[in-house]
Coordinates of C-alpha atoms in Angstrom, one line a residue:
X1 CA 35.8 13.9 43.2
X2 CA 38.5 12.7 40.7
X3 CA 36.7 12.6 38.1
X4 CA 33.5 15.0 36.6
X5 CA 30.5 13.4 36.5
X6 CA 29.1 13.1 32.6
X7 CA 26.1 15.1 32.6
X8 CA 22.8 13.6 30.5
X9 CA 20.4 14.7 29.3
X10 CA 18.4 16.3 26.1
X11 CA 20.2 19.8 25.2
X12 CA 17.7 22.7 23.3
X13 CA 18.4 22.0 19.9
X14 CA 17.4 18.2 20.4
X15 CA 14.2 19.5 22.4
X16 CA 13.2 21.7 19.7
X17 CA 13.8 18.7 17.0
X18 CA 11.8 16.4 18.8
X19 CA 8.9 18.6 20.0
X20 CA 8.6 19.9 15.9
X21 CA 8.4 16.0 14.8
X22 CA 5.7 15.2 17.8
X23 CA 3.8 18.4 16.8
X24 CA 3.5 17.3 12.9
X25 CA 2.6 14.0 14.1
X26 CA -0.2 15.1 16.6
X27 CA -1.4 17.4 13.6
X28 CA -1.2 14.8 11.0
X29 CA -3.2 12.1 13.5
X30 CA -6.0 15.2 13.9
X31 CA -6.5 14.6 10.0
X32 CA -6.3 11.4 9.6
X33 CA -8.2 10.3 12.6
X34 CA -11.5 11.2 11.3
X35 CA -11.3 9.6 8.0
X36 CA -10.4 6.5 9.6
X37 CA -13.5 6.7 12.4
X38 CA -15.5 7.2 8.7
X39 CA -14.2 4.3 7.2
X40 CA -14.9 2.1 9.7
X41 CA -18.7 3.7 10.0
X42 CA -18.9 2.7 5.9
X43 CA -17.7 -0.6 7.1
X44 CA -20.5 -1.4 9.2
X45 CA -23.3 0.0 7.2
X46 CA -22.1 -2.1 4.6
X47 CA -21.9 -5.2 6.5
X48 CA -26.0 -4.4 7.9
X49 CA -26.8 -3.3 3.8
X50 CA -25.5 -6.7 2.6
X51 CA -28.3 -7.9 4.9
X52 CA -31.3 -5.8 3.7
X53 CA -32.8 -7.6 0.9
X54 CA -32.3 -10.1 -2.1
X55 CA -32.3 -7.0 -4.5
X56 CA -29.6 -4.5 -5.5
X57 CA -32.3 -1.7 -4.8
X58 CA -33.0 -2.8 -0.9
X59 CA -29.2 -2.8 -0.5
X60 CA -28.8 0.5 -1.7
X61 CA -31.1 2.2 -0.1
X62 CA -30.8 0.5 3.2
X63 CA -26.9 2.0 2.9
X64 CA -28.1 5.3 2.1
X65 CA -30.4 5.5 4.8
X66 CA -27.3 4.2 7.1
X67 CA -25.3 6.6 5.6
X68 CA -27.4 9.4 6.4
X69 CA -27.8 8.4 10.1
X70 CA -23.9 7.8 10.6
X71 CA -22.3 11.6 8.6
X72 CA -21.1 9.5 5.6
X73 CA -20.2 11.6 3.1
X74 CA -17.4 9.9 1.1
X75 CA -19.4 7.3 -0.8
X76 CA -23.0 6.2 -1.6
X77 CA -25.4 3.8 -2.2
X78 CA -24.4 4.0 -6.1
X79 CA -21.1 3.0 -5.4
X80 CA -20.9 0.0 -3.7
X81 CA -20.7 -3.0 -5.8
X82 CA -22.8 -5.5 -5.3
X83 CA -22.3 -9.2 -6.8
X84 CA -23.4 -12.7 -5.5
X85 CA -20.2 -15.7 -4.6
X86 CA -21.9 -19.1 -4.0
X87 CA -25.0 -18.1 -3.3
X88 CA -24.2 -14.8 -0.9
X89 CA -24.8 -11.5 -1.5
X90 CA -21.1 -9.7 -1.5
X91 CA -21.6 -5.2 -1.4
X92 CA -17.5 -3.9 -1.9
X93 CA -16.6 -0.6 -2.0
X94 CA -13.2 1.3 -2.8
X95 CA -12.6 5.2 -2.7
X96 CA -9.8 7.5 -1.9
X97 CA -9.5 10.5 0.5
X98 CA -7.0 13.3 0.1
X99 CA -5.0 15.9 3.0
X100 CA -3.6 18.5 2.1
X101 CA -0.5 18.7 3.9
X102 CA 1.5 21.4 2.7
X103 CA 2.2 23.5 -0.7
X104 CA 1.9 20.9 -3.4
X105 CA 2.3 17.5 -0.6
X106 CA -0.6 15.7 -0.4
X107 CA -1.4 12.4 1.8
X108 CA -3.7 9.9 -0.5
X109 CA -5.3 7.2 1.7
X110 CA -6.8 4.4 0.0
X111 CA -10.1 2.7 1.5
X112 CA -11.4 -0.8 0.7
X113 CA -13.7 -3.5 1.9
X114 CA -16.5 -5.8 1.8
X115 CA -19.2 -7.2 3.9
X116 CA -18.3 -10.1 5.5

């Protein structure tokens, strides 16, 4: 053995880095996650709302109803946007959820759709 072998490998400090960024990640995806699972639930009660009847009313209250089955609590029937293109009834929606991360950092996720 002429030579020493070059040892490899991930030394303490680089362990501790790396394990710190995967832990805010897993932490950050714990918040996010469920806002996401909400947004597509809005997106689907939209899409069977859209369907419910030729007037703003039915649409409404057909979305609230779904709303109230599915835990959505970010919007309502009052906000969606309803509006006929060439004919079809078209129900949009925007709104905006806040985390609170840390001290004064916040992360703003924007949501927005319509019924296809």
């Amino acid at each position: 053995m002429s030579h020493a072998q070059r040892q490899r490998g991930i030394t303490l400090i680089g362990l501790l880095f790396w394990g710190a960024v995967l832990a805010i990640l897993v932490v950050l995806g714990l918040q996010v996650v469920p806002d996401w699972q909400e947004s597509v639930s809005i997106q689907h009660a939209v899409d069977q709302a859209a369907k419910a009847g030729p007037t703003v009313g039915d649409i409404r209250t057909k979305f609230d109803k779904m709303a109230e089955v599915d835990y959505i609590s970010s919007i309502n029937g009052k906000d969606l946007q309803i509006t006929k293109v060439n004919g079809n009834v078209v129900v949009s929606y925007a709104y905006q959820k806040e985390i609170h991360l840390v001290g004064p950092a916040y992360l703003l996720l924007k949501f927005a759709g319509k019924s296809r």
